Coordinates of C-alpha atoms and ligand atoms in Angstrom, one line a residue:
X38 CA -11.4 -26.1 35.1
X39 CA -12.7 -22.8 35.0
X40 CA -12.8 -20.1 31.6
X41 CA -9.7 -20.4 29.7
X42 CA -8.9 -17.1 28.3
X43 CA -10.9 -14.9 31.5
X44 CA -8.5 -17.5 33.8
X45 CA -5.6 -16.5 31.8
X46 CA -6.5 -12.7 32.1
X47 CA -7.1 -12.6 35.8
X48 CA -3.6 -14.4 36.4
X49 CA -1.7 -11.5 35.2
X50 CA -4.1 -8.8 36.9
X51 CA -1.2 -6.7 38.7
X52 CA -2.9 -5.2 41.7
X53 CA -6.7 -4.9 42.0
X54 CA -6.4 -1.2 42.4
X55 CA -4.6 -0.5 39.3
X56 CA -6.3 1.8 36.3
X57 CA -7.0 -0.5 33.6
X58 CA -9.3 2.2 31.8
X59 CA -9.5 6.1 32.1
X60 CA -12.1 7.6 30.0
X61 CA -11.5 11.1 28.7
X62 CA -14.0 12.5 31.4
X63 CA -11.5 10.6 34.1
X64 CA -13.9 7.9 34.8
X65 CA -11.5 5.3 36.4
X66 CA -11.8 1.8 35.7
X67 CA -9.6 -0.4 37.6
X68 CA -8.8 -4.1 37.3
X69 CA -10.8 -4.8 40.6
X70 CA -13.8 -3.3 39.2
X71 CA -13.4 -5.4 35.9
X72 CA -13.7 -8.6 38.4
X73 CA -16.8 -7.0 40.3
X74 CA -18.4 -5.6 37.4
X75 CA -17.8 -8.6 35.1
X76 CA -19.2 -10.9 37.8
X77 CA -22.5 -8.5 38.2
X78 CA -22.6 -8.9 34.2
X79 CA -22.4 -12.7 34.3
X80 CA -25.2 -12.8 36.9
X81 CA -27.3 -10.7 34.9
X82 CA -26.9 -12.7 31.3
X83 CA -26.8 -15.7 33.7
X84 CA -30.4 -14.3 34.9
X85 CA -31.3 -14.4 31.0
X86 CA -30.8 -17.7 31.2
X87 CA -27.3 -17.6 29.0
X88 CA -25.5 -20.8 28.9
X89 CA -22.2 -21.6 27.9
X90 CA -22.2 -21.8 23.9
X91 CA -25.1 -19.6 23.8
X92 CA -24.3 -16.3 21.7
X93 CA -24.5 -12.8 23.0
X94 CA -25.2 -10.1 20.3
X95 CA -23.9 -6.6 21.1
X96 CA -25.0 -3.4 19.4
X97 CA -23.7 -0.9 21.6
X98 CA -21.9 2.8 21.8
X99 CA -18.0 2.1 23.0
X100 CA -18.0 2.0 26.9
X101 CA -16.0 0.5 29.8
X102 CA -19.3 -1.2 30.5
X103 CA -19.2 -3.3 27.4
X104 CA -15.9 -4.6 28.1
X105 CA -17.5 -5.9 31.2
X106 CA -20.1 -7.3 29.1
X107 CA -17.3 -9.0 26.7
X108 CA -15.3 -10.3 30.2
X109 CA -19.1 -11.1 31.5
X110 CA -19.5 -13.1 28.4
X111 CA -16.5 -15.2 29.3
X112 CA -17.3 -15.7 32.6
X113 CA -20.4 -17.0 31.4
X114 CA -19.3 -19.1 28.7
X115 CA -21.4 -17.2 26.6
X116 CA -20.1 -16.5 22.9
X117 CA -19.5 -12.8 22.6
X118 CA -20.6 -11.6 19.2
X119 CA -20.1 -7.6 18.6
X120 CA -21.7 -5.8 15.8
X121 CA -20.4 -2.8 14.0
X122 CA -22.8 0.9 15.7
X123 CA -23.3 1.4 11.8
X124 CA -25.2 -1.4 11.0
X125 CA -29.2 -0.8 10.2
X126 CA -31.9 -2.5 11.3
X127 CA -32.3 -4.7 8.3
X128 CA -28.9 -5.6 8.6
X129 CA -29.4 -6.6 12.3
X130 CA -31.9 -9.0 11.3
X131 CA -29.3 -10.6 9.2
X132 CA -26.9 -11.2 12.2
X133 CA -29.3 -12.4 14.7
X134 CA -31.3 -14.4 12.3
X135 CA -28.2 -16.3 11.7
X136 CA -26.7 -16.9 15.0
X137 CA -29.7 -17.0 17.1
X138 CA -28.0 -15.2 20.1
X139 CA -29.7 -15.8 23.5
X140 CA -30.0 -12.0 24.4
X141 CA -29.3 -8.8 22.1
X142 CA -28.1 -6.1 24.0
X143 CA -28.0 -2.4 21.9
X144 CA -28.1 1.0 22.7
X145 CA -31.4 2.4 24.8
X146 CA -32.0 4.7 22.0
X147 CA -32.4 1.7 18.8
X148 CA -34.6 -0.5 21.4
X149 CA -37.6 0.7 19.6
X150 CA -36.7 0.5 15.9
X151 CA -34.9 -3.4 17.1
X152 CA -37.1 -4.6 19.7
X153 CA -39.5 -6.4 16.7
X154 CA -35.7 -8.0 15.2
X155 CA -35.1 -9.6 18.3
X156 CA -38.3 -10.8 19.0
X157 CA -38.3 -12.0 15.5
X158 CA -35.2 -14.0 16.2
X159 CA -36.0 -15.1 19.3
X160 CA -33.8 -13.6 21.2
X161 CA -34.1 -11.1 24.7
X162 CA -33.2 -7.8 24.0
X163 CA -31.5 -5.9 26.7
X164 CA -29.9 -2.2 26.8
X165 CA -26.7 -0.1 27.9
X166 CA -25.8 2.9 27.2
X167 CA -22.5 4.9 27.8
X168 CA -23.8 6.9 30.9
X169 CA -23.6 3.6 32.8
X170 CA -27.5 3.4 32.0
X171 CA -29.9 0.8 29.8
X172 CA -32.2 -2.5 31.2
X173 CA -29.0 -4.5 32.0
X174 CA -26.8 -2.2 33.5
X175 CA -29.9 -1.9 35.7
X176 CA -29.9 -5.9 36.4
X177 CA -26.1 -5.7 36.7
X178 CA -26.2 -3.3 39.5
X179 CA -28.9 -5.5 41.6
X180 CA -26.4 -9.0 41.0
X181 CA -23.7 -9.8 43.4
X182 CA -19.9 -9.0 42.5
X183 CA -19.1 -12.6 42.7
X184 CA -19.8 -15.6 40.1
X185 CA -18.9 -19.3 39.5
X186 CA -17.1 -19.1 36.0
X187 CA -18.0 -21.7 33.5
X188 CA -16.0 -24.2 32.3
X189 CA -14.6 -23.6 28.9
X190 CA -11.4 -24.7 27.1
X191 CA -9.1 -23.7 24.6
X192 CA -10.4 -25.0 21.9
X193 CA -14.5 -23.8 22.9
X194 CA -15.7 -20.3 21.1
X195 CA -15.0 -17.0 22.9
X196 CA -16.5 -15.0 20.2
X197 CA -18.2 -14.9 16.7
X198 CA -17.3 -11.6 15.0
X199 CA -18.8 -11.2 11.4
X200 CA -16.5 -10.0 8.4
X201 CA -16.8 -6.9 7.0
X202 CA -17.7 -8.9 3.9
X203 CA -18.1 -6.5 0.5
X204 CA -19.1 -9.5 -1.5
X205 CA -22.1 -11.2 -0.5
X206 CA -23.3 -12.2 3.3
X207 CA -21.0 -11.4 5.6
X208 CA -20.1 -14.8 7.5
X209 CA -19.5 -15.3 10.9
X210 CA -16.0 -16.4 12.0
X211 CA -15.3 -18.4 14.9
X212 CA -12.9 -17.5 17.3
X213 CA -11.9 -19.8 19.9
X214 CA -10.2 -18.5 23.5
X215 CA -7.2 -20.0 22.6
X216 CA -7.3 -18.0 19.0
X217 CA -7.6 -14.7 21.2
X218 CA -5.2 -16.3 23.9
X219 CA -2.6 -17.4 21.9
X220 CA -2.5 -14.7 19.8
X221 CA -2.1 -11.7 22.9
X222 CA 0.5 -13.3 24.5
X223 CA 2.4 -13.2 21.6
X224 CA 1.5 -9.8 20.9
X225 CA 2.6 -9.2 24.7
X226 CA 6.1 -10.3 24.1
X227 CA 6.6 -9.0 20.4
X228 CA 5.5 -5.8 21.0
X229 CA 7.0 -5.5 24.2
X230 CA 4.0 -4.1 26.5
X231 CA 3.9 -4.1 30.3
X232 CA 2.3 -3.2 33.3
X233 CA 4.0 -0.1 32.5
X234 CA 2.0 0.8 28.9
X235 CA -0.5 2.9 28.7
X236 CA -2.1 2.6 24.9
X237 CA -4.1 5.5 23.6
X238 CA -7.1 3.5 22.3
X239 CA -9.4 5.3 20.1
X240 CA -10.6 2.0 17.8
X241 CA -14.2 1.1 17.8
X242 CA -14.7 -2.2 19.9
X243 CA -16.7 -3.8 18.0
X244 CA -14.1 -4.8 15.6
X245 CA -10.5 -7.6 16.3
X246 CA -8.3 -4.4 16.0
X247 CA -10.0 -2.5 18.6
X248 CA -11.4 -5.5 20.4
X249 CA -8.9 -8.1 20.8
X250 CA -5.6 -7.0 19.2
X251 CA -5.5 -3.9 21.7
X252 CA -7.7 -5.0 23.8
X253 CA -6.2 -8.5 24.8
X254 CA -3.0 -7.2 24.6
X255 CA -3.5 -4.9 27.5
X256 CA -5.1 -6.8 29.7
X257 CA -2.7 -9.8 29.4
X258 CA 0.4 -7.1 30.0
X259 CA -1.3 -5.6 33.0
X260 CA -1.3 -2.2 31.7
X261 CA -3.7 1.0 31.6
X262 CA -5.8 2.7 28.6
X263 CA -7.2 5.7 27.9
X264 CA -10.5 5.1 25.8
X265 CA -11.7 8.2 23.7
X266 CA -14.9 7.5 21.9
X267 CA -13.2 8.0 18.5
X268 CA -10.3 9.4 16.6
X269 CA -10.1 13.0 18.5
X270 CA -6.2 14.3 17.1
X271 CA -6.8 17.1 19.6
X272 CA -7.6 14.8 22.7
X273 CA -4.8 12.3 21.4
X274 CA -2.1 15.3 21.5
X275 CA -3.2 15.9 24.9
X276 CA -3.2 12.3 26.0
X277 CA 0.1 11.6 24.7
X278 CA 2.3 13.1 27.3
X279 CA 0.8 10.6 29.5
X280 CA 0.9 7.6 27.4
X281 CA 3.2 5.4 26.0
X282 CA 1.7 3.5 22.9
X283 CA -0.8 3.7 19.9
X284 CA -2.7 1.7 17.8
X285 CA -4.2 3.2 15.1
X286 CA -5.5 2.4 11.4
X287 CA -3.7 4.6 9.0
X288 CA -6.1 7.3 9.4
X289 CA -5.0 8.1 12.5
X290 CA -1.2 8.7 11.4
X291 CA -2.8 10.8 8.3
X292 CA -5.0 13.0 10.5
X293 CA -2.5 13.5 13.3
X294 CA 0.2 14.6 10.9
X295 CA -2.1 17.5 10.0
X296 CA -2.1 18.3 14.1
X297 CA 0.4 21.5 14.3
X298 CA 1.6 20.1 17.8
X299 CA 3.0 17.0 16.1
X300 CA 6.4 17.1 16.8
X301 CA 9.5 15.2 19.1
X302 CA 8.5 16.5 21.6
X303 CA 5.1 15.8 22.3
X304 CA 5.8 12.1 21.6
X305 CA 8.7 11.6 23.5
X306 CA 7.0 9.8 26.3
X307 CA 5.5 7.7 23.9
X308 CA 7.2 4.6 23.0
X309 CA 5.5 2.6 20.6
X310 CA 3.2 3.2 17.3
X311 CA 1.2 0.3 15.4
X312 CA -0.5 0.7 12.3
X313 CA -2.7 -1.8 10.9
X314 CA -6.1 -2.7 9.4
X315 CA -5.4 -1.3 6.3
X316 CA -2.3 -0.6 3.7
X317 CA -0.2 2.8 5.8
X318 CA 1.3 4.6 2.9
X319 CA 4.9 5.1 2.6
X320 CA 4.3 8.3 2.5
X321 CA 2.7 8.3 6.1
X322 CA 6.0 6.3 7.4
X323 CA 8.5 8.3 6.5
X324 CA 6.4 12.0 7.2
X325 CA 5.5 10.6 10.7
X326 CA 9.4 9.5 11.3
X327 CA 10.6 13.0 10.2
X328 CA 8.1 14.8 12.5
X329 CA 8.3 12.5 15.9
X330 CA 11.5 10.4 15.1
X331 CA 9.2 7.3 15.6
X332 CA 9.0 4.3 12.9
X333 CA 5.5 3.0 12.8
X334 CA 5.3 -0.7 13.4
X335 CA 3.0 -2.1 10.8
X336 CA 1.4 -5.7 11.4
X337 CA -1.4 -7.4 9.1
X338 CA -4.3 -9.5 10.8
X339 CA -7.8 -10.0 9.5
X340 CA -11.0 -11.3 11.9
X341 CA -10.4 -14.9 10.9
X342 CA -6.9 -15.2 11.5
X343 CA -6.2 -12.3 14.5
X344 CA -2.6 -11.1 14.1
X345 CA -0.5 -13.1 11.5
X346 CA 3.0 -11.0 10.5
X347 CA 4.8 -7.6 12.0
X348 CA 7.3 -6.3 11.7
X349 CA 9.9 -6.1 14.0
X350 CA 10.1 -4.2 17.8
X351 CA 14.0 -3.8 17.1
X352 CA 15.6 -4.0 13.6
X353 CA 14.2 -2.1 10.2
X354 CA 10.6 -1.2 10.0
X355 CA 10.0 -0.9 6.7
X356 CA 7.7 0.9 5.0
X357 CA 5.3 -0.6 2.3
X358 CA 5.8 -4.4 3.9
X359 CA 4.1 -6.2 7.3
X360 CA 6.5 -7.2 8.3
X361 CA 7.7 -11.2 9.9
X362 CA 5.2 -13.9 10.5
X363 CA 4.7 -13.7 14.5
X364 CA 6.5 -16.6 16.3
X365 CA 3.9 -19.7 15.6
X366 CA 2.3 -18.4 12.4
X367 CA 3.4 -20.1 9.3
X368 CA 2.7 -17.9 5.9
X369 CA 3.6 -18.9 2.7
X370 CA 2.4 -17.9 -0.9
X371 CA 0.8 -20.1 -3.3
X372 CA -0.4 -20.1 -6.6
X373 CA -4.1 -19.3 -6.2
X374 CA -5.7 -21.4 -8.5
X375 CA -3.7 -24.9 -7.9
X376 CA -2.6 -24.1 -4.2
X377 CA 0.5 -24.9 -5.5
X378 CA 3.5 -23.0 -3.1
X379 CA 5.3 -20.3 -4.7
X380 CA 9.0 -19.7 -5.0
X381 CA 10.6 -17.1 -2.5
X382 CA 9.7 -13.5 -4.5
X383 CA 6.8 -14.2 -6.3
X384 CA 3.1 -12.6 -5.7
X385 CA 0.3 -15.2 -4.7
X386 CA -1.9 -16.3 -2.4
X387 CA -0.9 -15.5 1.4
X388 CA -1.8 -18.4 3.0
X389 CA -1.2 -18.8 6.6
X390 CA -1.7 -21.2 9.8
X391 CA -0.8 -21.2 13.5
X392 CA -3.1 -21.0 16.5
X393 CA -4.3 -17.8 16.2
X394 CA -6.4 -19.0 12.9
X395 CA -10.2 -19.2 13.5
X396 CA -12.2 -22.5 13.9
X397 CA -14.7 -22.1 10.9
X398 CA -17.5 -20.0 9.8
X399 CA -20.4 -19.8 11.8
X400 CA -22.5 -22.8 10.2
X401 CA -21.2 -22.5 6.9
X402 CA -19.6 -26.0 6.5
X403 CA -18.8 -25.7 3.0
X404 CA -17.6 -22.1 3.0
X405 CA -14.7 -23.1 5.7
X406 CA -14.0 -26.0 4.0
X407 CA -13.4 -24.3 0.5
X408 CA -11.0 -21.7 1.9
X409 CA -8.5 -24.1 4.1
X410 CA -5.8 -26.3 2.1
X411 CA -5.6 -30.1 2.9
X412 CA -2.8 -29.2 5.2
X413 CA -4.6 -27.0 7.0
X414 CA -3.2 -23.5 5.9
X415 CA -6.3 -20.8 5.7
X416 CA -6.7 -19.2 2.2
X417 CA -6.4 -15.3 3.6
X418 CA -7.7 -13.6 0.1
X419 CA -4.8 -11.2 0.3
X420 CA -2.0 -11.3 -2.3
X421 CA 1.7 -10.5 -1.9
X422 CA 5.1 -12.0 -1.6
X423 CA 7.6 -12.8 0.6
X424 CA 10.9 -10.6 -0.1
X425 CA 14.6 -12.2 0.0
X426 CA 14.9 -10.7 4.0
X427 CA 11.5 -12.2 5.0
X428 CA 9.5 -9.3 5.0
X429 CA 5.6 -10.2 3.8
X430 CA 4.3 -7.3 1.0
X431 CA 0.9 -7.4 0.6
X432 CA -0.4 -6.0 -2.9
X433 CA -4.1 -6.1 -2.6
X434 CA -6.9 -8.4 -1.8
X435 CA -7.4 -11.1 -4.6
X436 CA -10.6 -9.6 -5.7
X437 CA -9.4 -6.2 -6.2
X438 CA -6.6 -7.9 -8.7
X439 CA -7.7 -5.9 -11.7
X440 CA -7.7 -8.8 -15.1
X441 CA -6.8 -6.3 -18.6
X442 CA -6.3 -7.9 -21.7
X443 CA -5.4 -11.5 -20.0
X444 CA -2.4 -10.0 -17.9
X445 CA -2.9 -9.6 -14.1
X446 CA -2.3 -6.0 -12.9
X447 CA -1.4 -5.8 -8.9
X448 CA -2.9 -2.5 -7.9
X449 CA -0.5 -2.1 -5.3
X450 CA 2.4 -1.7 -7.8
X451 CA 0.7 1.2 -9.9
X452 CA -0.8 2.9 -6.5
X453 CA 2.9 3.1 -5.2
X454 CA 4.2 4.5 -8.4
X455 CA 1.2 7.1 -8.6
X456 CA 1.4 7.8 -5.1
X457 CA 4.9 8.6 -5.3
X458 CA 4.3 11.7 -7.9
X459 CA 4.2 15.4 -7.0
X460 CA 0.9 16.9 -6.4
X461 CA -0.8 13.1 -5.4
X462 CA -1.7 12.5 -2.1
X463 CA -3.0 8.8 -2.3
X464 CA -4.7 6.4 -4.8
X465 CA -6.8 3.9 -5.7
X466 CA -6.4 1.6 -9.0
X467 CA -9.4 -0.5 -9.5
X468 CA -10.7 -2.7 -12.7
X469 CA -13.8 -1.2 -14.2
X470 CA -15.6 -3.0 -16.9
X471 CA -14.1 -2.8 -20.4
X472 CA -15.4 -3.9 -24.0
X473 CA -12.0 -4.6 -25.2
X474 CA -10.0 -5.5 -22.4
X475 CA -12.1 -7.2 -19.7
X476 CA -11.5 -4.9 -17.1
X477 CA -9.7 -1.4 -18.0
X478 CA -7.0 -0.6 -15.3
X479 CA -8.3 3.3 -13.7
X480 CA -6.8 5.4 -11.3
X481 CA -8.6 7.2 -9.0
X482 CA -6.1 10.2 -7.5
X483 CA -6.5 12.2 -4.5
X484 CA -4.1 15.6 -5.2
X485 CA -2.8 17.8 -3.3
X486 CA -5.1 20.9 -3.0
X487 CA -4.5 23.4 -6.2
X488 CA -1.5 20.9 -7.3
X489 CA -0.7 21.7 -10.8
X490 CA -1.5 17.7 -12.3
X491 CA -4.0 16.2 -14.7
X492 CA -4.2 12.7 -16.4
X493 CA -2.1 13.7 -19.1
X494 CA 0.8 14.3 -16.6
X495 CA 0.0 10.5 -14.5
X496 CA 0.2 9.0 -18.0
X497 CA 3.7 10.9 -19.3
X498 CA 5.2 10.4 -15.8
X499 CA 4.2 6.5 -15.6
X500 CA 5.1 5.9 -19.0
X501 CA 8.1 3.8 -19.4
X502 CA 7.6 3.1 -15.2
X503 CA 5.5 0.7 -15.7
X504 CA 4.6 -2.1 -18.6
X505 CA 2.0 -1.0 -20.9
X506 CA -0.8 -3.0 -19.8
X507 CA -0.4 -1.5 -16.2
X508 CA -1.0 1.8 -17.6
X509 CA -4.9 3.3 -15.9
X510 CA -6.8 4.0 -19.3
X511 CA -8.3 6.7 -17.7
X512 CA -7.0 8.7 -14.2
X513 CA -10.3 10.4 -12.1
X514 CA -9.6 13.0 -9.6
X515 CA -11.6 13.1 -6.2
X516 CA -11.2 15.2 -3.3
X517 CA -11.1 11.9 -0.9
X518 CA -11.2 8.2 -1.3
X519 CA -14.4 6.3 0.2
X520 CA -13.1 4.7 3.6
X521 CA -15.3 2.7 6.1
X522 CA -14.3 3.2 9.9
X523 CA -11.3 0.8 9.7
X524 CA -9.8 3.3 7.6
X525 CA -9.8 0.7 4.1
X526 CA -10.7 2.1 0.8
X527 CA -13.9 0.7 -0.3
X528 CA -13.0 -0.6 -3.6
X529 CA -16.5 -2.5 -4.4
X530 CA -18.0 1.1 -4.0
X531 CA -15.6 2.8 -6.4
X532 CA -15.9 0.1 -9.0
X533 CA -19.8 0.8 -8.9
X534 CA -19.5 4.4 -9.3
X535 CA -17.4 4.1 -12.4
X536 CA -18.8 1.0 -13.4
X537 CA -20.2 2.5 -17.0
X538 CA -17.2 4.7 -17.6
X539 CA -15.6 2.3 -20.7
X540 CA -19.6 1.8 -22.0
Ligands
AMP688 P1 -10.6 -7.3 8.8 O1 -11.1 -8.7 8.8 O2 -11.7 -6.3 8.8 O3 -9.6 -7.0 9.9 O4 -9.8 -7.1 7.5 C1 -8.7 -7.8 7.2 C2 -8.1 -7.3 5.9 O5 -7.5 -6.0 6.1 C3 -6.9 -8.2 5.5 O6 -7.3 -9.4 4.9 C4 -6.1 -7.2 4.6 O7 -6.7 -7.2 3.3 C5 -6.4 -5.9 5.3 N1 -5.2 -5.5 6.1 C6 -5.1 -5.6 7.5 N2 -3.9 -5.1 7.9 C7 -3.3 -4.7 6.7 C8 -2.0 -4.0 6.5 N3 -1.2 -3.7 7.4 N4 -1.8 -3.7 5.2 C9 -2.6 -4.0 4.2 N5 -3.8 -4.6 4.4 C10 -4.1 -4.9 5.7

């Protein structure tokens, strides 16, 4: 036996001179030099004295070289464990105090301010930057472009990725290579990607959407990407006429419908667009269909889970909904509280189970335990309901379910309605803190520059829209929403801003 998922990737490697990555400065990448350079990689970590089970903590500026660290990982046996460019020092602690990697590898330019928070956590700390430079890009280049894989399994860890987490620690989920396996093949088939696809990949890779959804996907198709640092709508436009697919977080739609070249014609070569990460308005669906012609395929996935529901490659995408569990993934809704499954239509709990669902939290026992049913189905935090044709609507996460006066308001519902008035461009309801009511239902509204709306006109329009107690007692403007780099509105932050506004 050799490493499950790095097995499964080299048997569908089409030719060993094909592009697997061109950078925007048309660095190639091919799949030959994924084998050599992964194999110099696991030799080097393998110098380090990496073992199979021991973790590998990344900190590092997107590159094709750290995807030949992730492959090296798997070659190694080593569990790959990336963490998000923004996180500080103090944070860093956090995340190699808990899982104890073997070696740290960041960027040359935080050794200094993180050489102490590995030491401190006993782990090596290596560099590697994006000009092909840092400490173990130095150690790969001196290792042969040959290694002995490890033996791993389905069921042993390929990779520890740590939630985003707005509510206390951030945990560690466990992902196992038949989670990541599993999971890309399907995407593979459902989404229809060949040797042929080309995806535009402009996702950080520190993250499952950038990481593993795309990521995977393309190497278990055999096809090519072209990796821009970040969103770039200009480089994108200019890409496109070469490529042939997209994954994006709604952002990316929102900012590229601003680009004057959007239009048929520069997407005609393109053949597929997927949305995810974070709610794609309406809105963004149907403007993006008029301009190019193209539906957006919107899927739902979180870290712990990978990919659970899309919506369809042929047949209706619809707007506002996810779309189908994927073949393999059972979802259902239940009643929160009493796990108790809910009757077709009605908003609950999505819970969901299939092999693409995670092995635990990183040595949090009682954590995993308290958010899996008896029968196995993982608690996902997200409400929503499954509609008489299948399709999965998800209203909000559970703890953004805003409690007034004893009835549960579904900010999803009153964001739709909002967003769907002249002069608003998106919103955001949240609960704030209310001496009558618990929590007051308030609307947060981006409009449209010098659009001619004020609460007054939110409340008269919503009135008789929507039941009383949905109604925001109080509608802010702002010029944006706060977002993180996954595109999702960061409704802990906005509930702190206005957290005295009923006092
Ligand atoms: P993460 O673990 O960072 O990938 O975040 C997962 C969460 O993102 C999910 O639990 C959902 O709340 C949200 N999410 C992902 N995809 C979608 C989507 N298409 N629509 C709405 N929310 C989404």
């Amino acid at each position: 036996m050799a490493s499950y998922l790095f097995d499964l990737i080299t048997s569908r490697i089409p030719s060993t001179d094909k592009v697997f990555i061109e950078t925007l400065d048309s660095r190639k990448i091919t799949y030959g030099d994924l084998l050599d350079g992964s194999a110099r990689f696991a030799n080097a970590l393998a110098s380090l004295g990496v073992v199979p089970g021991d973790r590998v903590a990344v900190q590092v500026e997107k590159s094709p070289e750290a995807i030949l660290l992730y492959l090296a990982c798997l070659r190694t046996g080593g569990v790959f464990l990336p963490l998000n460019t923004a996180y500080t020092p103090a944070e860093i602690e956090y995340f190699l105090g808990d899982a104890r990697p073997r070696v740290f590898v960041c960027d040359p330019a935080t050794k200094d301010k993180l050489a102490s928070v590995a030491a401190g956590a006993g782990a090596a700390i290596e560099t590697l930057g994006v000009k092909q430079d840092g400490s173990l890009m130095e150690k790969a280049k001196a290792q042969p472009a040959s290694f002995k894989d490890a033996a791993r399994g389905q069921d042993d860890l390929a990779a520890i990725l740590y939630t985003s987490g707005t509510t206390g620690r951030s945990k560690g989920a466990m992902l196992t290579q038949d989670n990541l396996a599993s999971n890309a093949l399907t995407l593979v088939d459902y989404w229809r990607f060949t040797r042929d696809d080309v995806l535009i990949h402009a996702l950080p890779i520190y993250h499952t959407h950038g990481l593993f959804v795309a990521m995977n996907t393309l190497l278990l198709a055999g096809g090519s990407m072209f990796f821009l640092p970040k969103l770039d709508a200009d480089a994108i436009m200019k890409l496109m006429p070469r490529a042939t697919s997209m994954m994006g977080v709604p952002t990316f739609y929102t900012r590229l419908l601003q680009h004057p070249g959007l239009n048929k014609e520069a997407t005609k070569h393109m053949r597929l667009f997927i949305s995810g990460s974070a709610p794609l308005l309406a809105e963004t669906h149907r403007e993006w269909r008029e301009k190019t012609g193209h539906a957006i395929l919107e899927r739902y996935g979180m870290t712990e889970t990978n990919m659970n529901t899309s919506n369809p490659y042929d047949g209706d995408r619809v707007a506002g909904t996810v779309g189908f569990p994927l073949p393999g993934v059972s979802a259902r809704i239940a009643d929160p509280d009493t796990g108790k499954v809910l009757a077709q239509g009605e908003i609950g709990m999505i819970e969901v189970k299939g092999p693409n669902v995670f092995k635990g939290y990183w040595q949090m026992p009682e954590k995993t335990k308290a958010e899996f049913r008896d029968d196995g189905f993982f608690i996902t935090g997200d409400l929503g309901k499954i509609d008489e044709r299948g399709y999965v609507h998800i209203v909000g996460r559970g703890k953004d379910l805003v409690i007034t006066g004893g009835f549960n308001v579904y900010p999803v519902e009153v964001e739709s309605e909002i967003d769907a008035l002249p002069g608003v461009v998106e919103s955001a309801i949240i609960g704030v803190n209310h001496p009558d009511f618990g929590e007051g239902v308030t609307a947060v509204i981006v409009p449209h520059k010098g659009a001619d709306i004020d609460e007054k006109k939110v409340l008269t329009a919503l009135d008789g829209r929507l039941a009383k107690f949905k109604l925001p007692k109080k509608v802010i403007f702002v010029e944006e929403l706060p977002r993180n780099t996954m595109g999702k509105v960061q409704k802990a932050a906005l509930r702190e801003t206005y957290a005295n506004l009923y006092k």
